[in-house]
Amino acid sequence: MPDLPVAYTIDLMSAEGRSIASPQTAILIRTPRQQSDLLGVGGLIVCHGLPGEVEGGGYAAYDAQCPLCYPTVGIVIPDQTPAEETLMSATCDHCLAVYDLSLGVGQQIRRELPPAVLKRYPTLLRGRNLLIGN
């Protein structure tokens, strides 16, 4: 996948930020809020992983473009009910690949599909803001 710029800030006290306040929660961001927001190839998945397991204060950010489907459309969407093999997962809406989000790795876990890893973006917790960017 191409290295497109990413720049997005989440105020953890906002409604968007509160939706990922608890460990094992994730959101999909497909639409920029302002002109300066840059969301990579397919948007962003921002998640709060297992405490102590994920760098960056427990938060991780991935590109929502499925690497198995690129360059065609295939968006990875956080699951409301995680896959059995993981505590927090996301599934591609096109090829149905399942990615483990729990440990901040974003690894594809369905055995019948090729191995793949979601593109990860750096996160930085600064005060009440979560900064995502490359």
GROMACS .gro file of C-alpha atoms in nm:
model
  134
    1MET     CA    1   0.000   0.000   0.000
    2PRO     CA    2   0.122   0.352  -0.063
    3ASP     CA    3   0.253   0.567   0.220
    4LEU     CA    4  -0.013   0.836   0.229
    5PRO     CA    5   0.003   1.101   0.500
    6VAL     CA    6  -0.193   1.061   0.821
    7ALA     CA    7  -0.274   1.343   1.062
    8TYR     CA    8  -0.566   1.316   1.303
    9THR     CA    9  -0.624   1.423   1.664
   10ILE     CA   10  -0.882   1.280   1.901
   11ASP     CA   11  -0.979   1.475   2.212
   12LEU     CA   12  -1.026   1.192   2.462
   13MET     CA   13  -1.286   1.399   2.648
   14SER     CA   14  -1.506   1.435   2.336
   15ALA     CA   15  -1.779   1.188   2.240
   16GLU     CA   16  -1.540   1.034   1.986
   17GLY     CA   17  -1.267   0.999   2.249
   18ARG     CA   18  -1.500   0.858   2.514
   19SER     CA   19  -1.604   0.584   2.270
   20ILE     CA   20  -1.250   0.439   2.299
   21ALA     CA   21  -1.193   0.521   2.666
   22SER     CA   22  -1.218   0.159   2.780
   23PRO     CA   23  -0.970  -0.112   2.681
   24GLN     CA   24  -1.086  -0.340   2.398
   25THR     CA   25  -1.280  -0.071   2.213
   26ALA     CA   26  -1.228   0.055   1.857
   27ILE     CA   27  -1.375   0.309   1.615
   28LEU     CA   28  -1.363   0.351   1.238
   29ILE     CA   29  -1.295   0.700   1.101
   30ARG     CA   30  -1.376   0.739   0.730
   31THR     CA   31  -1.458   1.109   0.703
   32PRO     CA   32  -1.227   1.398   0.794
   33ARG     CA   33  -1.372   1.648   1.042
   34GLN     CA   34  -1.163   1.934   0.909
   35GLN     CA   35  -0.955   2.007   0.601
   36SER     CA   36  -0.625   1.931   0.779
   37ASP     CA   37  -0.731   1.573   0.872
   38LEU     CA   38  -0.547   1.314   0.664
   39LEU     CA   39  -0.675   0.956   0.687
   40GLY     CA   40  -0.431   0.742   0.488
   41VAL     CA   41  -0.561   0.504   0.220
   42GLY     CA   42  -0.894   0.374   0.353
   43GLY     CA   43  -0.956   0.572   0.670
   44LEU     CA   44  -0.843   0.491   1.024
   45ILE     CA   45  -0.921   0.228   1.283
   46VAL     CA   46  -0.831   0.365   1.624
   47CYS     CA   47  -0.841   0.124   1.915
   48HIS     CA   48  -0.766   0.100   2.282
   49GLY     CA   49  -0.589  -0.232   2.328
   50LEU     CA   50  -0.492  -0.435   2.628
   51PRO     CA   51  -0.333  -0.218   2.900
   52GLY     CA   52   0.042  -0.272   2.916
   53GLU     CA   53   0.047  -0.466   2.587
   54VAL     CA   54   0.016  -0.181   2.337
   55GLU     CA   55   0.270   0.104   2.318
   56GLY     CA   56   0.147   0.464   2.308
   57GLY     CA   57  -0.071   0.457   2.619
   58GLY     CA   58  -0.260   0.151   2.504
   59TYR     CA   59  -0.385   0.314   2.183
   60ALA     CA   60  -0.312   0.196   1.829
   61ALA     CA   61  -0.412   0.325   1.488
   62TYR     CA   62  -0.432   0.129   1.164
   63ASP     CA   63  -0.524   0.203   0.804
   64ALA     CA   64  -0.875   0.071   0.740
   65GLN     CA   65  -0.777  -0.048   0.390
   66CYS     CA   66  -0.754  -0.428   0.385
   67PRO     CA   67  -0.404  -0.521   0.261
   68LEU     CA   68  -0.542  -0.840   0.102
   69CYS     CA   69  -0.790  -0.640  -0.108
   70TYR     CA   70  -0.567  -0.345  -0.204
   71PRO     CA   71  -0.586  -0.174  -0.454
   72THR     CA   72  -0.957  -0.258  -0.476
   73VAL     CA   73  -1.210  -0.159  -0.214
   74GLY     CA   74  -1.200  -0.361   0.106
   75ILE     CA   75  -1.254  -0.171   0.430
   76VAL     CA   76  -1.175  -0.329   0.765
   77ILE     CA   77  -1.451  -0.257   1.018
   78PRO     CA   78  -1.421  -0.311   1.396
   79ASP     CA   79  -1.636  -0.603   1.509
   80GLN     CA   80  -1.908  -0.555   1.770
   81THR     CA   81  -1.860  -0.919   1.869
   82PRO     CA   82  -1.491  -1.019   1.849
   83ALA     CA   83  -1.374  -1.329   1.664
   84GLU     CA   84  -1.331  -1.632   1.890
   85GLU     CA   85  -0.950  -1.622   1.862
   86THR     CA   86  -0.913  -1.268   1.995
   87LEU     CA   87  -1.046  -1.012   2.243
   88MET     CA   88  -1.085  -0.736   1.982
   89SER     CA   89  -1.106  -0.786   1.607
   90ALA     CA   90  -1.199  -0.616   1.280
   91THR     CA   91  -1.330  -0.777   0.960
   92CYS     CA   92  -1.287  -0.675   0.596
   93ASP     CA   93  -1.624  -0.599   0.438
   94HIS     CA   94  -1.505  -0.748   0.106
   95CYS     CA   95  -1.287  -1.060   0.159
   96LEU     CA   96  -1.395  -1.124   0.522
   97ALA     CA   97  -1.036  -1.136   0.651
   98VAL     CA   98  -1.029  -1.100   1.031
   99TYR     CA   99  -0.759  -0.891   1.200
  100ASP     CA  100  -0.663  -0.914   1.568
  101LEU     CA  101  -0.649  -0.565   1.721
  102SER     CA  102  -0.594  -0.667   2.086
  103LEU     CA  103  -0.215  -0.644   2.105
  104GLY     CA  104  -0.151  -0.358   1.865
  105VAL     CA  105  -0.026  -0.584   1.584
  106GLY     CA  106  -0.323  -0.597   1.342
  107GLN     CA  107  -0.246  -0.947   1.216
  108GLN     CA  108  -0.488  -1.141   0.991
  109ILE     CA  109  -0.603  -1.455   1.177
  110ARG     CA  110  -0.831  -1.654   0.942
  111ARG     CA  111  -0.637  -1.969   0.856
  112GLU     CA  112  -0.788  -2.015   0.509
  113LEU     CA  113  -0.667  -1.668   0.396
  114PRO     CA  114  -0.308  -1.553   0.335
  115PRO     CA  115  -0.124  -1.389   0.623
  116ALA     CA  116  -0.139  -1.010   0.625
  117VAL     CA  117  -0.090  -0.721   0.866
  118LEU     CA  118  -0.278  -0.391   0.878
  119LYS     CA  119  -0.065  -0.083   0.819
  120ARG     CA  120  -0.004   0.077   1.158
  121TYR     CA  121   0.040   0.448   1.227
  122PRO     CA  122   0.219   0.603   1.526
  123THR     CA  123   0.008   0.732   1.814
  124LEU     CA  124   0.111   0.973   2.088
  125LEU     CA  125  -0.087   1.051   2.401
  126ARG     CA  126  -0.038   1.419   2.487
  127GLY     CA  127  -0.253   1.541   2.774
  128ARG     CA  128  -0.614   1.471   2.679
  129ASN     CA  129  -0.533   1.441   2.306
  130LEU     CA  130  -0.443   1.131   2.111
  131LEU     CA  131  -0.228   1.234   1.815
  132ILE     CA  132  -0.214   1.002   1.515
  133GLY     CA  133   0.031   1.069   1.236
  134ASN     CA  134   0.329   0.969   1.030
   0.00000   0.00000   0.00000
